[in-house]
Coordinates of C-alpha atoms and ligand atoms in Angstrom, one line a residue:
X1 CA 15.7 -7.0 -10.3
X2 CA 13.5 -5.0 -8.3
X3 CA 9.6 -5.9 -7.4
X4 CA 7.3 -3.4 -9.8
X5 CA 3.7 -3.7 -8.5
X6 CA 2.0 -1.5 -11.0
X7 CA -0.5 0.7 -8.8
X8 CA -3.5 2.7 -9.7
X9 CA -4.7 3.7 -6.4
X10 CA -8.8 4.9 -5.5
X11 CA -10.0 3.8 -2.1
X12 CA -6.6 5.6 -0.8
X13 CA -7.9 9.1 -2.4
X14 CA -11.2 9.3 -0.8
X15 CA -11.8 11.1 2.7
X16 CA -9.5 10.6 5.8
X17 CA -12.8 8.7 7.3
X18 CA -12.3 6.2 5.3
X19 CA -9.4 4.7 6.4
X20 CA -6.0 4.8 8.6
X21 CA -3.0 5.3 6.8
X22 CA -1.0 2.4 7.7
X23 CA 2.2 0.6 7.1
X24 CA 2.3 -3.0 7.7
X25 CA 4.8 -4.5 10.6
X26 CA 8.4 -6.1 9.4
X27 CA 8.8 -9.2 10.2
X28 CA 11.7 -11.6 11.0
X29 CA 12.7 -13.9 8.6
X30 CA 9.8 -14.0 5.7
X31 CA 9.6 -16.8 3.8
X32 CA 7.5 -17.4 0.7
X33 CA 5.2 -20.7 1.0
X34 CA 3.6 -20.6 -1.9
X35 CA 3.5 -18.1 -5.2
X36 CA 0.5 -18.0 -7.1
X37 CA 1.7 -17.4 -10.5
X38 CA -0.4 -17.6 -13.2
X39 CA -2.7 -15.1 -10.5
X40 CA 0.4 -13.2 -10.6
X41 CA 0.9 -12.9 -14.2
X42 CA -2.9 -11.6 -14.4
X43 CA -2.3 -9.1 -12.3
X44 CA 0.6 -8.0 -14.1
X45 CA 3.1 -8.7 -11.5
X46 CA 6.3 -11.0 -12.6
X47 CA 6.2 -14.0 -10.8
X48 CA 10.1 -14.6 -10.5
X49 CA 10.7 -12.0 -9.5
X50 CA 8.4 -11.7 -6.4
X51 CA 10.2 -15.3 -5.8
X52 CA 13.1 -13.6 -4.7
X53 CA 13.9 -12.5 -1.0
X54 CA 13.2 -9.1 -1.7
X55 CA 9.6 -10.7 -3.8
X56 CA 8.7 -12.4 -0.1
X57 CA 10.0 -9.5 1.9
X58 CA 7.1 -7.3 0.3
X59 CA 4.4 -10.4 0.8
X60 CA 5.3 -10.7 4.9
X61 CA 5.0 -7.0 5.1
X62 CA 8.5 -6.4 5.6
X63 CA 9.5 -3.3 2.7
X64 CA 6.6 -1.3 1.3
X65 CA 6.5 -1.9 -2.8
X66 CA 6.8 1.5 -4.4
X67 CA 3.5 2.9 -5.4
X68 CA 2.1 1.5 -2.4
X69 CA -0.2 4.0 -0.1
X70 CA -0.9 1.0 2.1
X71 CA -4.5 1.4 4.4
X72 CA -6.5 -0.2 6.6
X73 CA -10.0 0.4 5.9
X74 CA -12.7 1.7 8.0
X75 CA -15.7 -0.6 8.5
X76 CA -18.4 -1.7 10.8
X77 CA -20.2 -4.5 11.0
X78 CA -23.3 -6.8 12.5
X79 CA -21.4 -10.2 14.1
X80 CA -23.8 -13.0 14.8
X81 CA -26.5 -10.3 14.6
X82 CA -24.7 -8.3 17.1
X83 CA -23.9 -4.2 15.6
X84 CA -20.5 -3.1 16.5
X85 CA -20.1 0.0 15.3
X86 CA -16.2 0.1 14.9
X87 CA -14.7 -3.4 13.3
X88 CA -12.1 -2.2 10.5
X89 CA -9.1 -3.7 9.1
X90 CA -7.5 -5.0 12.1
X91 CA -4.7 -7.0 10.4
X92 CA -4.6 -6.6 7.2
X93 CA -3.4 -3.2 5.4
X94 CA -4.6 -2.5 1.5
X95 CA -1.1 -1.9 -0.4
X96 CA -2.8 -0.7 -3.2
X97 CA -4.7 -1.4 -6.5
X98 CA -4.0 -2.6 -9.7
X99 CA -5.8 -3.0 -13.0
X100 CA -5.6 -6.9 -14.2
X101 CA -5.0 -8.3 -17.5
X102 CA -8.6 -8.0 -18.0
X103 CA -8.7 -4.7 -16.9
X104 CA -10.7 -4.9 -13.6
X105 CA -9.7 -2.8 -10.9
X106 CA -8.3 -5.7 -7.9
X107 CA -7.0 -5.2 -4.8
X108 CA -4.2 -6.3 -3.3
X109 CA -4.2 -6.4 0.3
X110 CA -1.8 -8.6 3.4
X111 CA -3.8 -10.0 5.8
X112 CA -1.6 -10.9 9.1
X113 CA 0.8 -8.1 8.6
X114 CA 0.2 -6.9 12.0
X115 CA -1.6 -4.2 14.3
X116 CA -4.0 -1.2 13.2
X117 CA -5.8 1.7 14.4
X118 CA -8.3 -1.1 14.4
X119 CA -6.8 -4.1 15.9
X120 CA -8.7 -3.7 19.2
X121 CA -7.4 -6.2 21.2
X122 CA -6.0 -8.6 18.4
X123 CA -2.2 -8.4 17.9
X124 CA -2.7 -7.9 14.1
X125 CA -1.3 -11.3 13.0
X126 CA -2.4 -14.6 11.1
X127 CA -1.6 -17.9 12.0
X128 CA 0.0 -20.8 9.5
X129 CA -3.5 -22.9 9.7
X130 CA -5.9 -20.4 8.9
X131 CA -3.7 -18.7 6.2
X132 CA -3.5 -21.9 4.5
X133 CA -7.1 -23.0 4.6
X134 CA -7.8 -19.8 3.1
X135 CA -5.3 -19.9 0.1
X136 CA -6.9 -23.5 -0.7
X137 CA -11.1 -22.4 -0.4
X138 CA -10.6 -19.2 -2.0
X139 CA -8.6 -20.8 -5.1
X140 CA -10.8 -24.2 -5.1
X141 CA -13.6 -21.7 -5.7
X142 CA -12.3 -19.6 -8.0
X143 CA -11.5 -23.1 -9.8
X144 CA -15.4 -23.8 -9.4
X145 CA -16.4 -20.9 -11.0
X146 CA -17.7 -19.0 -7.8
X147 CA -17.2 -15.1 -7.2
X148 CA -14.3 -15.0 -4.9
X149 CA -11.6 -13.2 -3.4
X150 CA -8.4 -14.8 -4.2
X151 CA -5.1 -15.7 -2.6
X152 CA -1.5 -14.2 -4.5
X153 CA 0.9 -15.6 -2.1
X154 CA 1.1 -17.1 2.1
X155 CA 4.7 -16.5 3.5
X156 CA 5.7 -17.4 6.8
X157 CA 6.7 -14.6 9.4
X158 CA 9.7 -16.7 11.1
X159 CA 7.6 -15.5 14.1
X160 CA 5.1 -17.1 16.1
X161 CA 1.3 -15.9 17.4
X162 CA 0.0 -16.6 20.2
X163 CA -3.3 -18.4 19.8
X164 CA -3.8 -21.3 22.3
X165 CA -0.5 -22.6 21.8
X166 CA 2.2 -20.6 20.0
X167 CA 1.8 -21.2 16.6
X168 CA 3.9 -20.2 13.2
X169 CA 2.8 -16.7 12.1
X170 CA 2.0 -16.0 8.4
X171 CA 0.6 -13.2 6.1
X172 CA -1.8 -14.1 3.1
X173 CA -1.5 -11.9 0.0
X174 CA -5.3 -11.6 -0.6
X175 CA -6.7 -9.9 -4.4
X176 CA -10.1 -8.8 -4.1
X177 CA -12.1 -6.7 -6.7
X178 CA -12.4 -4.9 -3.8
X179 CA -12.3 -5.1 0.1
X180 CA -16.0 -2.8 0.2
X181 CA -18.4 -4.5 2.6
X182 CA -22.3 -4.4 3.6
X183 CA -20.3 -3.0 6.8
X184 CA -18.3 -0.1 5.4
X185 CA -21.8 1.6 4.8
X186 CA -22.6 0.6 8.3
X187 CA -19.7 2.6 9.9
X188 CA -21.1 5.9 8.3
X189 CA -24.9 5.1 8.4
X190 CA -24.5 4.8 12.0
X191 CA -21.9 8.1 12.7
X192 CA -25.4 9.8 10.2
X193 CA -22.6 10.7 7.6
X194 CA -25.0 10.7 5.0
X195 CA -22.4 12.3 2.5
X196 CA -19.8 9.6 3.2
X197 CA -22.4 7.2 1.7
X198 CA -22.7 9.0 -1.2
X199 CA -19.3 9.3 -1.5
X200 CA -18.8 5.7 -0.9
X201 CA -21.8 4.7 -2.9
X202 CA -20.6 6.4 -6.0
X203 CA -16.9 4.8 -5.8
X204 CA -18.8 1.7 -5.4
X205 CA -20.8 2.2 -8.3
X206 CA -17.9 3.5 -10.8
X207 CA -16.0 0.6 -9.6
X208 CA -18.6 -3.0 -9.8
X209 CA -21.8 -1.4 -11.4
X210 CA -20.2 1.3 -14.3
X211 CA -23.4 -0.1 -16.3
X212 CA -25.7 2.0 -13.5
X213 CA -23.5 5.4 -13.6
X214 CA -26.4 6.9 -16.1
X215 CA -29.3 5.3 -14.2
X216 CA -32.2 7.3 -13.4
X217 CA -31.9 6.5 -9.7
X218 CA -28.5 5.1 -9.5
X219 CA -28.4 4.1 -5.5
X220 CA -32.0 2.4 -5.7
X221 CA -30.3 0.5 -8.7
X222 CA -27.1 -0.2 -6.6
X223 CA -29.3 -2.0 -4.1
X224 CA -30.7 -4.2 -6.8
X225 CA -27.7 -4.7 -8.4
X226 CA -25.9 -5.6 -4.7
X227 CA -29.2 -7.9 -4.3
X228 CA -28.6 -9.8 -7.2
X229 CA -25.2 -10.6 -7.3
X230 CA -25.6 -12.1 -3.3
X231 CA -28.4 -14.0 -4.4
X232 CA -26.7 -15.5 -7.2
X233 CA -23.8 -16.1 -5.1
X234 CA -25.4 -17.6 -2.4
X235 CA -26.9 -20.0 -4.4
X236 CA -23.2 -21.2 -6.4
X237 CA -22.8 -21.9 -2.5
X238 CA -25.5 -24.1 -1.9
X239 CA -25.0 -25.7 -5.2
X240 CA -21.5 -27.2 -4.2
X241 CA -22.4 -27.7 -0.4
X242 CA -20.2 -24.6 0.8
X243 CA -21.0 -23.2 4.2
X244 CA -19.4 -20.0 4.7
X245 CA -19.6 -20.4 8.6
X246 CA -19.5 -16.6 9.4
X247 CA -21.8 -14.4 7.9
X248 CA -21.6 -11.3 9.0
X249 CA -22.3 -7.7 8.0
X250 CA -17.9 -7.1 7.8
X251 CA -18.0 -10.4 5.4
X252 CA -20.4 -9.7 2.6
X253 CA -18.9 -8.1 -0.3
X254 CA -20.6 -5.1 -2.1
X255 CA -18.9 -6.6 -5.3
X256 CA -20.7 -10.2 -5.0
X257 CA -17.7 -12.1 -4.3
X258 CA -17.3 -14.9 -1.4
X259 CA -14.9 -12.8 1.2
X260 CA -13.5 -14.0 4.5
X261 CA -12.3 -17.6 5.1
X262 CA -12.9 -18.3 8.3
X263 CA -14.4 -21.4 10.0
X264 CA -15.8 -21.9 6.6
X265 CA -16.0 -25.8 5.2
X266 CA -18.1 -27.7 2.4
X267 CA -20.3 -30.7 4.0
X268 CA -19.7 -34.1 3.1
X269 CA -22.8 -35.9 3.8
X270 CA -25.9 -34.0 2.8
X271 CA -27.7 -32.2 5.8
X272 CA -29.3 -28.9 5.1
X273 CA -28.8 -28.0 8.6
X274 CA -25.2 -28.5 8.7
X275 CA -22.9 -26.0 10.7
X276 CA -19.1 -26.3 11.1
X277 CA -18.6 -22.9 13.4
X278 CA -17.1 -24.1 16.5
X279 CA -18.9 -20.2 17.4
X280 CA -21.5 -20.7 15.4
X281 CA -23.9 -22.3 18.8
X282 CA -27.4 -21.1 17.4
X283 CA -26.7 -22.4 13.9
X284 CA -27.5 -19.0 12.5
X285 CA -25.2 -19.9 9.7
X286 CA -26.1 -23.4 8.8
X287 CA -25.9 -24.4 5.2
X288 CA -29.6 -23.9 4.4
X289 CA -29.9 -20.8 6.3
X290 CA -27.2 -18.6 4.4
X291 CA -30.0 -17.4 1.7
X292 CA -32.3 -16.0 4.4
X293 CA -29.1 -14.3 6.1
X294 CA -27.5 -13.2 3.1
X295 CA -31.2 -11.4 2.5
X296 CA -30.9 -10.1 6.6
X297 CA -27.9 -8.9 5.5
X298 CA -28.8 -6.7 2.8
X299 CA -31.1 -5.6 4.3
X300 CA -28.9 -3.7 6.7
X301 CA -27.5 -2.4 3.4
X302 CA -30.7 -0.8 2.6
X303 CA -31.2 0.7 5.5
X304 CA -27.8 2.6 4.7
X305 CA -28.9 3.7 1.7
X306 CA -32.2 5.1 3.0
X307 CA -31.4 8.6 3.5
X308 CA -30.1 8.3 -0.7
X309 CA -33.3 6.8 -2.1
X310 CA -35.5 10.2 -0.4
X311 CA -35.7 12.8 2.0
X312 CA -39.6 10.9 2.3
X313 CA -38.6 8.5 4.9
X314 CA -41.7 6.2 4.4
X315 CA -40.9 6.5 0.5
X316 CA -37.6 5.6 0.9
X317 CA -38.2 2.3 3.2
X318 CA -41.1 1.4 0.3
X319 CA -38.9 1.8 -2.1
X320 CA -36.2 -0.3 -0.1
X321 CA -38.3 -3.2 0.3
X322 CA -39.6 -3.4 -3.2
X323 CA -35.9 -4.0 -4.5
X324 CA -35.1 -6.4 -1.5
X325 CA -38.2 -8.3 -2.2
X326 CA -36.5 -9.3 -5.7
X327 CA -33.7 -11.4 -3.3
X328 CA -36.3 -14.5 -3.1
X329 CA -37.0 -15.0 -6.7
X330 CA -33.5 -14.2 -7.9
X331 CA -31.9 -16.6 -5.6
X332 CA -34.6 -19.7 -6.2
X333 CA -34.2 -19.0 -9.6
X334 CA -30.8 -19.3 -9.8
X335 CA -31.0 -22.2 -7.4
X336 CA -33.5 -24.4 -9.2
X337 CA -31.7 -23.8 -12.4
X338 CA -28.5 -24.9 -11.3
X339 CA -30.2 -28.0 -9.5
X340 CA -31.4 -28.9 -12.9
X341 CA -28.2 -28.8 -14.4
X342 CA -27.2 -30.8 -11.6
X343 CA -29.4 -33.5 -12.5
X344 CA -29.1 -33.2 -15.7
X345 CA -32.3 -31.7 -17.3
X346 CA -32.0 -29.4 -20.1
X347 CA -35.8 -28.3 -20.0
X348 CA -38.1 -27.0 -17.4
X349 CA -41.0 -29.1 -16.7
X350 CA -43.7 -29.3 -14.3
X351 CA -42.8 -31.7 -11.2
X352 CA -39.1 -31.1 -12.0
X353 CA -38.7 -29.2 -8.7
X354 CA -40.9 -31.8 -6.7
X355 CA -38.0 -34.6 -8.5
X356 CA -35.2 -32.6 -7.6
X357 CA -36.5 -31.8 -4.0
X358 CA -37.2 -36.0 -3.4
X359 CA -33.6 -36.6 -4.7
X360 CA -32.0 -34.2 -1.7
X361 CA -34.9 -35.4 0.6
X362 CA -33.6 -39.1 0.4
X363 CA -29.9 -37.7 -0.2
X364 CA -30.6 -36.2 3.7
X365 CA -32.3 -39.3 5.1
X366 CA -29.8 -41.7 3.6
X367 CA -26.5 -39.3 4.2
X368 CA -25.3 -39.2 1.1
X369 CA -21.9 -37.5 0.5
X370 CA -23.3 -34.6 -1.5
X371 CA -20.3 -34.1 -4.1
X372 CA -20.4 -37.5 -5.3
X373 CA -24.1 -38.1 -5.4
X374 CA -24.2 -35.6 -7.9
X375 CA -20.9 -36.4 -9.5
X376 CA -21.5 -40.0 -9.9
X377 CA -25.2 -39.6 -11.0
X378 CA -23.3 -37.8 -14.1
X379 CA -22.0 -41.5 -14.8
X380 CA -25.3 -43.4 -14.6
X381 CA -26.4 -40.6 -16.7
X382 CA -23.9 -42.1 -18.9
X383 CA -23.8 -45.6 -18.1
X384 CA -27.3 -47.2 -16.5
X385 CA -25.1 -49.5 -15.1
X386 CA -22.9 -47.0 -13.2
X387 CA -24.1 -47.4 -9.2
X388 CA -21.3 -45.3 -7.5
X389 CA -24.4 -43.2 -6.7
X390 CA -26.9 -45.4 -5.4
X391 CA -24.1 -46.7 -3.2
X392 CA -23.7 -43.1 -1.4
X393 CA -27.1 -44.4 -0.1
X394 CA -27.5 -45.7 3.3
X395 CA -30.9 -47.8 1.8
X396 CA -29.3 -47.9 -2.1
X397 CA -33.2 -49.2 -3.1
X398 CA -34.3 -45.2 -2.0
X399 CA -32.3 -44.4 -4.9
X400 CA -33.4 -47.0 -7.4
X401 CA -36.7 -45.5 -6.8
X402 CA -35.7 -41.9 -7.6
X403 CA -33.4 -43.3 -10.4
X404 CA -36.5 -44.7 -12.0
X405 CA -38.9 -41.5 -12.1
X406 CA -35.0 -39.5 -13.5
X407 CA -34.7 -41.3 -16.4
X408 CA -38.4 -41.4 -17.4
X409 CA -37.5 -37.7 -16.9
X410 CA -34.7 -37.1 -19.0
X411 CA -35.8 -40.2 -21.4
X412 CA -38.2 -37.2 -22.9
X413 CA -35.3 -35.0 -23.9
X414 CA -33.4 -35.5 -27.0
X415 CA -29.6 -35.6 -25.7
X416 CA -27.5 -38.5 -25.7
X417 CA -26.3 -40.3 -22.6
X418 CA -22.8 -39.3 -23.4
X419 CA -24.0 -35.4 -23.7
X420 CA -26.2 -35.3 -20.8
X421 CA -22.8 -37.1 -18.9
X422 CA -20.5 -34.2 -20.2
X423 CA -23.2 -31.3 -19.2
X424 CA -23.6 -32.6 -15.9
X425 CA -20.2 -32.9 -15.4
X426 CA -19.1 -29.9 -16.2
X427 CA -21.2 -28.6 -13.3
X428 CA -20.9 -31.6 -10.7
X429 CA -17.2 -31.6 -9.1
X430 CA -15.3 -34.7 -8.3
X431 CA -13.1 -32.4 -6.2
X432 CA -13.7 -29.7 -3.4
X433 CA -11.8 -29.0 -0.1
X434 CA -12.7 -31.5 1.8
X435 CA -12.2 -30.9 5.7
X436 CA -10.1 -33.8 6.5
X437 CA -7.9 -33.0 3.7
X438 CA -7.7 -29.2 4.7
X439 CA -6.6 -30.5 8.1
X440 CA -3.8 -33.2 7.1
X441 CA -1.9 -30.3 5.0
X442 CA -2.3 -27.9 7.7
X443 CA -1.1 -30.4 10.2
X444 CA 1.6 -31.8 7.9
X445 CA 2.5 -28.1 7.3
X446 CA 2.2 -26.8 11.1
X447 CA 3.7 -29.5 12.7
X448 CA 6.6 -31.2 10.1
X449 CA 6.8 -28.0 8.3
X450 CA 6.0 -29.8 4.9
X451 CA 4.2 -28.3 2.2
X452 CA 3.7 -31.5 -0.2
X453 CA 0.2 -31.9 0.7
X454 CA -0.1 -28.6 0.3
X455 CA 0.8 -28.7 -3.2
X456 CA -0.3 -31.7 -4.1
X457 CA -4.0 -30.5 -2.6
X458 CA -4.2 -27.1 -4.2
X459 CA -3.0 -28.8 -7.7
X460 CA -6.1 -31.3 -7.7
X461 CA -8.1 -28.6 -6.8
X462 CA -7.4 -27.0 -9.7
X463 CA -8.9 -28.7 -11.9
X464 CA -12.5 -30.0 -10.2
X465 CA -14.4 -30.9 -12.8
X466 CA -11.8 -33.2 -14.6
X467 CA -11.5 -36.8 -13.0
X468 CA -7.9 -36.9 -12.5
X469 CA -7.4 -41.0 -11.9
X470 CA -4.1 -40.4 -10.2
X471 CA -5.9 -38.5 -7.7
X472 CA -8.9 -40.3 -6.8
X473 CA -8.6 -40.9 -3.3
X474 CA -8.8 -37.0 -2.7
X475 CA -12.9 -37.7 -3.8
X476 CA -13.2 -40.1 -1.5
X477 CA -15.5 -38.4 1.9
X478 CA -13.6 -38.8 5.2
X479 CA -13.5 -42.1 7.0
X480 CA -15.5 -42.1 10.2
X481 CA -12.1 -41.3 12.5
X482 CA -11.0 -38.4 9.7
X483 CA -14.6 -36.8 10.0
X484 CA -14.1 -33.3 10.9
X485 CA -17.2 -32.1 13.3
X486 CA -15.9 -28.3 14.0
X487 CA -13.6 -25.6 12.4
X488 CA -12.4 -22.8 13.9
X489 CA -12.1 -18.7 12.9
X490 CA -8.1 -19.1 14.1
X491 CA -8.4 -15.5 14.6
Ligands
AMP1 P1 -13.1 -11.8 11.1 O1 -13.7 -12.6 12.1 O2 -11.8 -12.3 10.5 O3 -14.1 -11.3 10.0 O4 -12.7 -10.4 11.8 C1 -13.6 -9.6 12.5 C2 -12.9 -8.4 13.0 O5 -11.8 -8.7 13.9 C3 -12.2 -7.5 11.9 O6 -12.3 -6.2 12.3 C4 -10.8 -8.0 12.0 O7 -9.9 -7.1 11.5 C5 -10.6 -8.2 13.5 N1 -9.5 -9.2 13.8 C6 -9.6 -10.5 13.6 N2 -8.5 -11.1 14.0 C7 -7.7 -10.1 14.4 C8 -6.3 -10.1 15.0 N3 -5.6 -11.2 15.1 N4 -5.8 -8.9 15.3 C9 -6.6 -7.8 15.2 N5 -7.8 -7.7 14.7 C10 -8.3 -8.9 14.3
MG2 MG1 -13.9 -10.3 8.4

């Protein structure tokens, strides 16, 4: 049996700028952690057989797949609001592209497979931890419904990295519908390659947009298509309490999907000024801030694609600003509506925003877990007697008040208790990554080299929006010693 990865590859036939041809660095002894199979089977790879040695061999890195024209891709970036013109694939290398069973283009890429043209000082590599936290947030979100990169496979190197201490080494398998970032226009807006954006714009285009390729002014349309898809995204992020932690220009995907799992974490108690970023000091990327940064951020974008919109450089900011100032309605509308669902109204009325705003105002001031307030609201929608939700309340009588004005609320729509239950439901998790969670399986994974947490973990995730009795106690918020305060990028 021999490993067919079926590649169709683009990024790898534009300019030399665009990249550094690349192979990744062999490793000792790979072995596979975990196969994602039914992620395989979309991408029309055969699970068994990448389960074989010569299956993890090719996910650590260590033989090159036929078809492969494995890259690391050029890109710049803005870090914490800092420009550095040169970032790039420093460990990770593009193997190539396939087209899925639905027929989108997706790449699959290794990240931790060791050094680059663009490594800098980095030595290429991935850690255990961090590859793991990754292959549970990017599939929990998938599993939530939120545009995401996702994770094929995590194999361990049989070497170690050197972080602080030396750790196990390991090399995600990451499937994106594409690795294109706000930054990879950077690193040719700021060398003035104006026809390198075109070039890039246009693959960009054919690639995430094909309904723009016959608009009248296809790059101005890009923009507001780029704008849209951030806004939506950013709020499916506020709506389950995710805090992506690091922000940058490199980690905000042209294609609208949540990219980079670093330090990132979902709150448990509701504070909209949460931050998790052990480098994160100014709070930059605090829960409640990432709309205005993910608009900061396209903006940089825009000021890319300036020298497409008109040779008129006045025009072409004018026109700029017109499509970015579409990013504030977009994203509230979005926002509100999915509040709604969250509470469970099926109409739009006046004073519905002011209802919803006093339920996460008290939710704040009372610390409720966030997930559950919502979840278990879902049951008294169901059930007036259910009160798992006023009991997320430090003061449960601030609830009973809320509680009071919500059902006057939804007592004018038609529904049923047992549909409104369902509807809300469907939207309102009992299950997300939890922090203290993450960190028992990495521990238990790091330190006893055990993966049954692990597993046990990214099953429950699976399925968030189904109650799954037999795994309550993964619902439950940490205790007051389990509380994680910090996470780290484990670069
Ligand atoms: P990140 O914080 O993961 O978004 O990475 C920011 C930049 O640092 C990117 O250019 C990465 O490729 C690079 N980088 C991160 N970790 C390493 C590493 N261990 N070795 C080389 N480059 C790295
Ligand atoms: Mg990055």
């Amino acid at each position: 049996m021999t490993v067919h990865f079926p590649f169709q590859n683009s990024y790898s036939a534009l300019p030399d700028s665009f990249f550094a041809r690349v192979a990744p660095t062999p490793v000792a002894a790979p072995r596979l952690i975990k196969l994602n199979r039914p992620l395989a089977v979309q991408l029309g790879l055969d699970p068994d057989v990448l389960e074989t040695p010569e299956g993890a061999e090719i996910l650590a890195g260590k033989t090159v797949p036929a078809g492969a024209d494995p890259i690391a891709m050029a890109y710049a970036g803005h870090q914490f609001g800092q420009f550095v013109p040169q970032l790039g694939d420093g460990r990770a290398v593009l193997l190539g592209e396939v087209i899925d069973k639905d027929g989108i283009r997706r790449d699959i890429q290794l990240k931790g497979s060791g050094p680059t043209p663009f490594s800098r000082r980095g030595d290429g590599r991935a850690a255990l931890g961090p590859v793991l936290r990754e292959y549970i947030v990017s599939e929990a979100m998938f599993a939530l419904g939120i545009p995401t990169t996702r994770s094929l496979a995590a194999v361990v190197t049989g070497e170690h990295v050197i972080r602080e201490t030396a750790l196990p080494g390991a090399v995600l398998t990451r499937v994106a519908s594409s690795h294109i970032r706000v930054g990879t226009f950077q690193f040719f807006a700021v060398r003035r390659d104006t026809d390198a954006i075109r070039r890039l714009a246009d693959h960009v285009i054919a690639r995430h947009y094909p309904e723009l390729l016959g608009a009248e002014r296809p790059y101005h349309a890009l923009l507001s298509g780029v704008v849209a898809r951030q806004a939506d995204l950013v709020a499916r992020w506020l709506l389950v309490g995710f805090i992506h932690g690091v922000m940058n220009t490199d980690n905000s995907s042209i294609s609208g999907e949540t990219i980079d799992y670093g330090p990132c974490a979902f709150m448990d108690s509701y504070n909209p000024a949460q931050v998790f970023s052990s480098i994160d000091e100014m709070g930059r990327y605090a829960y409640a801030n990432q709309p205005r940064i993910a608009l900061w951020n396209l903006t940089r974008l825009a000021e890319c694609l300036l020298p497409l919109f008109s040779d008129d450089q006045e025009k072409a900011v004018a026109e700029a600003q017109d499509i970015l100032g579409a990013f504030s309605e977009t994203f509230s509308d979005a926002y509100q509506a999915g509040l709604r669902k969250k509470v469970g109204l099926f109409t739009e009325r006046d004073g519905d925003d002011a209802l919803i705003q006093d339920l996460l105002d008290a939710m704040a001031k009372n610390q409720a877990d966030f997930t559950l307030t919502f979840r278990k609201l879902g049951d008294a929608a169901g059930d007036p007697a259910a009160d798992d939700a006023r009991a997320q309340f430090m003061d449960p009588g601030a609830f009973d008040e809320w509680a009071r004005r919500w059902r006057e609320r939804t007592a004018l729509e038609p529904q049923t208790a047992a549909e409104r239950q369902a509807t809300m439901h469907a939207v309102n998790p009992m299950f997300i990554p939890r922090n203290h969670r993450v960190e028992a399986v990495i521990q238990a994974a790091v330190n006893n080299d055990d993966y049954t947490p692990f597993e046990e973990l990214v099953k429950v995730l699976a399925k968030p929006f189904e109650d799954q009795p037999d795994y309550a106690a993964y619902a439950d918020p940490p205790l007051p010693e389990q509380r994680v305060l910090q996470t780290f990028c484990g670069t």
